[in-house]
Each structure stands twice: as structure tokens, then as C-alpha cells.
Amino acid sequence: PPEDRADAARPDAPDQGQILPGLAIEGTLRGRGDLRLEGPMRGAISLEGNLVVGPQGQVTAPIRARRVEIHGEVVGDIEAAHVAVRSGGWVAGDVRAASIAIDDGATLEGLVDMDFDDARLAVNRGAR
């Protein structure tokens, strides 16, 4: 739905970081803002904000974020309040989310657990 896309990380958002295609990241990414990944990333991602994996994004990492939108590739488990796998997006991993959207032309290879309380994500995040 359009409202899902409106709430996801936006390229023009002032508190959003971007990792462009020419930059490869290895390690742990943590933060409070939104992030858009357009390049390769290997490690772990834990955000209090939204994550967008762009069409050129290639993520090999477990992901925890408020909302996750995938246009590229993700190998790893995802835990978020909402996950959207857009057309052309590919996920190989289990997804735990209160809501999930899988567009036509998207691929998800893994288990989906929608018995997930959004409040647990905030509590678990605060404990780390």
C-alpha cells in the first residue's frame, strides 16, 4: 500500500544516512535514524529507525529495525514492526514482523512469524 512506502526511509529525510553503491561496509551498524543501503554490507544491522535496502543493496546480516523495505538482496533474518519486500527484492532468511508485504515479483525464502508484538521490539532494543 502507498502508506507503507510513505513511512519507509526517504532519500530526502534529514536524519537519514545513505550508503552508496561504491562503498562496501563490513561490521555492525547501529543507530536511531533511518538508513538507505545501496551497496554491499556484511555484518549486523540494528536501527531504531527505518531501513531501505535499495535495488543495488546486497546485505548479508541479521536486521532489526522499526520498518524494513527491500528492493535489493538480503541474506539474514529480519525482525521489524513492518517488512516490505518489493518487486525485484529477494530475501533469504526468516522474517518476524507484525505486518508484512510481499509484492508480485519479490522473493522470500524463509519462515514468516507474524505473531509478533511491536512493543517487544522496543523492549528488546532498550535492553541491548
mmCIF file with all atom_site columns, C-alpha atoms in Angstrom:
data_model
loop_
_atom_site.group_PDB
_atom_site.id
_atom_site.type_symbol
_atom_site.label_atom_id
_atom_site.label_alt_id
_atom_site.label_comp_id
_atom_site.label_asym_id
_atom_site.label_entity_id
_atom_site.label_seq_id
_atom_site.pdbx_PDB_ins_code
_atom_site.Cartn_x
_atom_site.Cartn_y
_atom_site.Cartn_z
_atom_site.occupancy
_atom_site.B_iso_or_equiv
_atom_site.pdbx_formal_charge
_atom_site.auth_seq_id
_atom_site.auth_comp_id
_atom_site.auth_asym_id
_atom_site.auth_atom_id
_atom_site.pdbx_PDB_model_num
ATOM 1   C CA . PRO A 1 1   ? 0.000  0.000   0.000  1.00 0.00 ? 1   PRO A CA 1
ATOM 2   C CA . PRO A 1 2   ? 1.155  3.593   -0.613 1.00 0.00 ? 2   PRO A CA 1
ATOM 3   C CA . GLU A 1 3   ? 1.142  4.400   3.108  1.00 0.00 ? 3   GLU A CA 1
ATOM 4   C CA . ASP A 1 4   ? 3.771  1.676   3.668  1.00 0.00 ? 4   ASP A CA 1
ATOM 5   C CA . ARG A 1 5   ? 6.101  3.374   1.209  1.00 0.00 ? 5   ARG A CA 1
ATOM 6   C CA . ALA A 1 6   ? 5.488  6.818   2.695  1.00 0.00 ? 6   ALA A CA 1
ATOM 7   C CA . ASP A 1 7   ? 6.604  5.659   6.154  1.00 0.00 ? 7   ASP A CA 1
ATOM 8   C CA . ALA A 1 8   ? 9.775  3.990   4.887  1.00 0.00 ? 8   ALA A CA 1
ATOM 9   C CA . ALA A 1 9   ? 13.128 5.762   4.822  1.00 0.00 ? 9   ALA A CA 1
ATOM 10  C CA . ARG A 1 10  ? 13.112 8.584   2.287  1.00 0.00 ? 10  ARG A CA 1
ATOM 11  C CA . PRO A 1 11  ? 16.204 9.768   0.382  1.00 0.00 ? 11  PRO A CA 1
ATOM 12  C CA . ASP A 1 12  ? 15.394 13.398  1.279  1.00 0.00 ? 12  ASP A CA 1
ATOM 13  C CA . ALA A 1 13  ? 14.945 12.817  5.024  1.00 0.00 ? 13  ALA A CA 1
ATOM 14  C CA . PRO A 1 14  ? 17.425 14.978  7.013  1.00 0.00 ? 14  PRO A CA 1
ATOM 15  C CA . ASP A 1 15  ? 18.102 12.272  9.625  1.00 0.00 ? 15  ASP A CA 1
ATOM 16  C CA . GLN A 1 16  ? 18.699 9.519   7.084  1.00 0.00 ? 16  GLN A CA 1
ATOM 17  C CA . GLY A 1 17  ? 22.081 8.066   6.276  1.00 0.00 ? 17  GLY A CA 1
ATOM 18  C CA . GLN A 1 18  ? 22.907 6.571   2.904  1.00 0.00 ? 18  GLN A CA 1
ATOM 19  C CA . ILE A 1 19  ? 25.475 4.013   1.873  1.00 0.00 ? 19  ILE A CA 1
ATOM 20  C CA . LEU A 1 20  ? 26.041 4.358   -1.850 1.00 0.00 ? 20  LEU A CA 1
ATOM 21  C CA . PRO A 1 21  ? 26.882 1.553   -4.332 1.00 0.00 ? 21  PRO A CA 1
ATOM 22  C CA . GLY A 1 22  ? 30.635 2.270   -4.408 1.00 0.00 ? 22  GLY A CA 1
ATOM 23  C CA . LEU A 1 23  ? 31.048 1.802   -0.641 1.00 0.00 ? 23  LEU A CA 1
ATOM 24  C CA . ALA A 1 24  ? 31.253 -1.667  0.932  1.00 0.00 ? 24  ALA A CA 1
ATOM 25  C CA . ILE A 1 25  ? 30.576 -1.966  4.666  1.00 0.00 ? 25  ILE A CA 1
ATOM 26  C CA . GLU A 1 26  ? 31.634 -4.780  6.984  1.00 0.00 ? 26  GLU A CA 1
ATOM 27  C CA . GLY A 1 27  ? 30.732 -4.719  10.670 1.00 0.00 ? 27  GLY A CA 1
ATOM 28  C CA . THR A 1 28  ? 27.840 -3.672  12.869 1.00 0.00 ? 28  THR A CA 1
ATOM 29  C CA . LEU A 1 29  ? 25.590 -0.736  12.025 1.00 0.00 ? 29  LEU A CA 1
ATOM 30  C CA . ARG A 1 30  ? 23.612 0.716   14.954 1.00 0.00 ? 30  ARG A CA 1
ATOM 31  C CA . GLY A 1 31  ? 21.656 3.910   15.167 1.00 0.00 ? 31  GLY A CA 1
ATOM 32  C CA . ARG A 1 32  ? 18.473 5.831   15.793 1.00 0.00 ? 32  ARG A CA 1
ATOM 33  C CA . GLY A 1 33  ? 17.862 7.363   12.371 1.00 0.00 ? 33  GLY A CA 1
ATOM 34  C CA . ASP A 1 34  ? 16.831 5.959   9.032  1.00 0.00 ? 34  ASP A CA 1
ATOM 35  C CA . LEU A 1 35  ? 19.261 4.304   6.645  1.00 0.00 ? 35  LEU A CA 1
ATOM 36  C CA . ARG A 1 36  ? 19.241 3.591   2.919  1.00 0.00 ? 36  ARG A CA 1
ATOM 37  C CA . LEU A 1 37  ? 21.712 0.951   1.707  1.00 0.00 ? 37  LEU A CA 1
ATOM 38  C CA . GLU A 1 38  ? 22.623 0.942   -1.962 1.00 0.00 ? 38  GLU A CA 1
ATOM 39  C CA . GLY A 1 39  ? 25.862 -1.026  -1.681 1.00 0.00 ? 39  GLY A CA 1
ATOM 40  C CA . PRO A 1 40  ? 27.140 -4.267  -0.174 1.00 0.00 ? 40  PRO A CA 1
ATOM 41  C CA . MET A 1 41  ? 27.006 -4.716  3.604  1.00 0.00 ? 41  MET A CA 1
ATOM 42  C CA . ARG A 1 42  ? 28.097 -7.700  5.711  1.00 0.00 ? 42  ARG A CA 1
ATOM 43  C CA . GLY A 1 43  ? 27.699 -7.921  9.483  1.00 0.00 ? 43  GLY A CA 1
ATOM 44  C CA . ALA A 1 44  ? 24.674 -6.882  11.574 1.00 0.00 ? 44  ALA A CA 1
ATOM 45  C CA . ILE A 1 45  ? 22.159 -4.017  11.465 1.00 0.00 ? 45  ILE A CA 1
ATOM 46  C CA . SER A 1 46  ? 20.228 -2.682  14.460 1.00 0.00 ? 46  SER A CA 1
ATOM 47  C CA . LEU A 1 47  ? 18.265 0.529   13.905 1.00 0.00 ? 47  LEU A CA 1
ATOM 48  C CA . GLU A 1 48  ? 15.582 2.324   15.866 1.00 0.00 ? 48  GLU A CA 1
ATOM 49  C CA . GLY A 1 49  ? 14.520 3.888   12.574 1.00 0.00 ? 49  GLY A CA 1
ATOM 50  C CA . ASN A 1 50  ? 13.669 2.570   9.141  1.00 0.00 ? 50  ASN A CA 1
ATOM 51  C CA . LEU A 1 51  ? 15.906 0.660   6.739  1.00 0.00 ? 51  LEU A CA 1
ATOM 52  C CA . VAL A 1 52  ? 15.611 0.639   2.962  1.00 0.00 ? 52  VAL A CA 1
ATOM 53  C CA . VAL A 1 53  ? 17.752 -1.804  1.001  1.00 0.00 ? 53  VAL A CA 1
ATOM 54  C CA . GLY A 1 54  ? 17.865 -0.212  -2.443 1.00 0.00 ? 54  GLY A CA 1
ATOM 55  C CA . PRO A 1 55  ? 17.907 -2.089  -5.760 1.00 0.00 ? 55  PRO A CA 1
ATOM 56  C CA . GLN A 1 56  ? 21.713 -2.274  -5.696 1.00 0.00 ? 56  GLN A CA 1
ATOM 57  C CA . GLY A 1 57  ? 21.867 -3.188  -1.998 1.00 0.00 ? 57  GLY A CA 1
ATOM 58  C CA . GLN A 1 58  ? 23.344 -6.571  -1.093 1.00 0.00 ? 58  GLN A CA 1
ATOM 59  C CA . VAL A 1 59  ? 23.031 -7.209  2.629  1.00 0.00 ? 59  VAL A CA 1
ATOM 60  C CA . THR A 1 60  ? 24.354 -10.265 4.438  1.00 0.00 ? 60  THR A CA 1
ATOM 61  C CA . ALA A 1 61  ? 23.336 -9.554  8.018  1.00 0.00 ? 61  ALA A CA 1
ATOM 62  C CA . PRO A 1 62  ? 20.624 -10.075 10.590 1.00 0.00 ? 62  PRO A CA 1
ATOM 63  C CA . ILE A 1 63  ? 18.435 -6.959  10.622 1.00 0.00 ? 63  ILE A CA 1
ATOM 64  C CA . ARG A 1 64  ? 16.476 -5.322  13.463 1.00 0.00 ? 64  ARG A CA 1
ATOM 65  C CA . ALA A 1 65  ? 14.678 -2.098  12.630 1.00 0.00 ? 65  ALA A CA 1
ATOM 66  C CA . ARG A 1 66  ? 11.320 -0.402  13.012 1.00 0.00 ? 66  ARG A CA 1
ATOM 67  C CA . ARG A 1 67  ? 10.431 -0.841  9.328  1.00 0.00 ? 67  ARG A CA 1
ATOM 68  C CA . VAL A 1 68  ? 12.377 -2.622  6.588  1.00 0.00 ? 68  VAL A CA 1
ATOM 69  C CA . GLU A 1 69  ? 11.784 -2.179  2.863  1.00 0.00 ? 69  GLU A CA 1
ATOM 70  C CA . ILE A 1 70  ? 13.740 -4.398  0.472  1.00 0.00 ? 70  ILE A CA 1
ATOM 71  C CA . HIS A 1 71  ? 14.297 -3.695  -3.205 1.00 0.00 ? 71  HIS A CA 1
ATOM 72  C CA . GLY A 1 72  ? 17.665 -5.481  -3.415 1.00 0.00 ? 72  GLY A CA 1
ATOM 73  C CA . GLU A 1 73  ? 19.051 -8.624  -1.727 1.00 0.00 ? 73  GLU A CA 1
ATOM 74  C CA . VAL A 1 74  ? 19.102 -9.632  1.929  1.00 0.00 ? 74  VAL A CA 1
ATOM 75  C CA . VAL A 1 75  ? 20.608 -12.812 3.364  1.00 0.00 ? 75  VAL A CA 1
ATOM 76  C CA . GLY A 1 76  ? 19.767 -12.924 7.060  1.00 0.00 ? 76  GLY A CA 1
ATOM 77  C CA . ASP A 1 77  ? 16.893 -12.929 9.498  1.00 0.00 ? 77  ASP A CA 1
ATOM 78  C CA . ILE A 1 78  ? 14.766 -9.789  9.802  1.00 0.00 ? 78  ILE A CA 1
ATOM 79  C CA . GLU A 1 79  ? 12.901 -8.529  12.868 1.00 0.00 ? 79  GLU A CA 1
ATOM 80  C CA . ALA A 1 80  ? 10.778 -5.387  12.481 1.00 0.00 ? 80  ALA A CA 1
ATOM 81  C CA . ALA A 1 81  ? 7.333  -3.963  13.088 1.00 0.00 ? 81  ALA A CA 1
ATOM 82  C CA . HIS A 1 82  ? 6.746  -3.991  9.314  1.00 0.00 ? 82  HIS A CA 1
ATOM 83  C CA . VAL A 1 83  ? 8.644  -5.646  6.463  1.00 0.00 ? 83  VAL A CA 1
ATOM 84  C CA . ALA A 1 84  ? 8.017  -4.997  2.764  1.00 0.00 ? 84  ALA A CA 1
ATOM 85  C CA . VAL A 1 85  ? 9.728  -6.985  0.022  1.00 0.00 ? 85  VAL A CA 1
ATOM 86  C CA . ARG A 1 86  ? 9.230  -5.016  -3.165 1.00 0.00 ? 86  ARG A CA 1
ATOM 87  C CA . SER A 1 87  ? 9.182  -6.283  -6.758 1.00 0.00 ? 87  SER A CA 1
ATOM 88  C CA . GLY A 1 88  ? 12.706 -7.434  -7.616 1.00 0.00 ? 88  GLY A CA 1
ATOM 89  C CA . GLY A 1 89  ? 13.618 -7.753  -3.927 1.00 0.00 ? 89  GLY A CA 1
ATOM 90  C CA . TRP A 1 90  ? 14.987 -11.041 -2.604 1.00 0.00 ? 90  TRP A CA 1
ATOM 91  C CA . VAL A 1 91  ? 15.227 -12.270 0.990  1.00 0.00 ? 91  VAL A CA 1
ATOM 92  C CA . ALA A 1 92  ? 16.827 -15.492 2.212  1.00 0.00 ? 92  ALA A CA 1
ATOM 93  C CA . GLY A 1 93  ? 16.070 -15.629 5.934  1.00 0.00 ? 93  GLY A CA 1
ATOM 94  C CA . ASP A 1 94  ? 13.311 -15.795 8.488  1.00 0.00 ? 94  ASP A CA 1
ATOM 95  C CA . VAL A 1 95  ? 11.086 -12.742 8.991  1.00 0.00 ? 95  VAL A CA 1
ATOM 96  C CA . ARG A 1 96  ? 9.448  -11.754 12.299 1.00 0.00 ? 96  ARG A CA 1
ATOM 97  C CA . ALA A 1 97  ? 7.096  -8.811  11.884 1.00 0.00 ? 97  ALA A CA 1
ATOM 98  C CA . ALA A 1 98  ? 3.701  -7.579  12.985 1.00 0.00 ? 98  ALA A CA 1
ATOM 99  C CA . SER A 1 99  ? 2.885  -6.981  9.317  1.00 0.00 ? 99  SER A CA 1
ATOM 100 C CA . ILE A 1 100 ? 4.499  -7.976  6.046  1.00 0.00 ? 100 ILE A CA 1
ATOM 101 C CA . ALA A 1 101 ? 4.003  -7.087  2.381  1.00 0.00 ? 101 ALA A CA 1
ATOM 102 C CA . ILE A 1 102 ? 5.394  -9.160  -0.460 1.00 0.00 ? 102 ILE A CA 1
ATOM 103 C CA . ASP A 1 103 ? 4.909  -7.583  -3.876 1.00 0.00 ? 103 ASP A CA 1
ATOM 104 C CA . ASP A 1 104 ? 4.473  -9.513  -7.126 1.00 0.00 ? 104 ASP A CA 1
ATOM 105 C CA . GLY A 1 105 ? 7.950  -10.262 -8.440 1.00 0.00 ? 105 GLY A CA 1
ATOM 106 C CA . ALA A 1 106 ? 9.507  -10.382 -4.949 1.00 0.00 ? 106 ALA A CA 1
ATOM 107 C CA . THR A 1 107 ? 11.097 -13.488 -3.419 1.00 0.00 ? 107 THR A CA 1
ATOM 108 C CA . LEU A 1 108 ? 11.137 -14.619 0.213  1.00 0.00 ? 108 LEU A CA 1
ATOM 109 C CA . GLU A 1 109 ? 12.922 -17.858 1.117  1.00 0.00 ? 109 GLU A CA 1
ATOM 110 C CA . GLY A 1 110 ? 12.368 -18.443 4.822  1.00 0.00 ? 110 GLY A CA 1
ATOM 111 C CA . LEU A 1 111 ? 9.803  -18.656 7.573  1.00 0.00 ? 111 LEU A CA 1
ATOM 112 C CA . VAL A 1 112 ? 7.399  -15.848 8.418  1.00 0.00 ? 112 VAL A CA 1
ATOM 113 C CA . ASP A 1 113 ? 6.323  -15.234 12.032 1.00 0.00 ? 113 ASP A CA 1
ATOM 114 C CA . MET A 1 114 ? 3.581  -12.625 12.326 1.00 0.00 ? 114 MET A CA 1
ATOM 115 C CA . ASP A 1 115 ? 2.750  -13.459 15.941 1.00 0.00 ? 115 ASP A CA 1
ATOM 116 C CA . PHE A 1 116 ? 4.933  -10.540 16.897 1.00 0.00 ? 116 PHE A CA 1
ATOM 117 C CA . ASP A 1 117 ? 4.207  -7.707  19.307 1.00 0.00 ? 117 ASP A CA 1
ATOM 118 C CA . ASP A 1 118 ? 5.659  -4.355  18.220 1.00 0.00 ? 118 ASP A CA 1
ATOM 119 C CA . ALA A 1 119 ? 6.231  -3.443  21.888 1.00 0.00 ? 119 ALA A CA 1
ATOM 120 C CA . ARG A 1 120 ? 8.585  -6.426  22.333 1.00 0.00 ? 120 ARG A CA 1
ATOM 121 C CA . LEU A 1 121 ? 10.868 -4.979  19.661 1.00 0.00 ? 121 LEU A CA 1
ATOM 122 C CA . ALA A 1 122 ? 11.184 -1.694  21.574 1.00 0.00 ? 122 ALA A CA 1
ATOM 123 C CA . VAL A 1 123 ? 11.747 -3.510  24.901 1.00 0.00 ? 123 VAL A CA 1
ATOM 124 C CA . ASN A 1 124 ? 14.388 -5.815  23.417 1.00 0.00 ? 124 ASN A CA 1
ATOM 125 C CA . ARG A 1 125 ? 16.137 -2.885  21.771 1.00 0.00 ? 125 ARG A CA 1
ATOM 126 C CA . GLY A 1 126 ? 16.271 -0.973  25.031 1.00 0.00 ? 126 GLY A CA 1
ATOM 127 C CA . ALA A 1 127 ? 17.812 -3.934  26.825 1.00 0.00 ? 127 ALA A CA 1
ATOM 128 C CA . ARG A 1 128 ? 20.800 -4.055  24.482 1.00 0.00 ? 128 ARG A CA 1
#
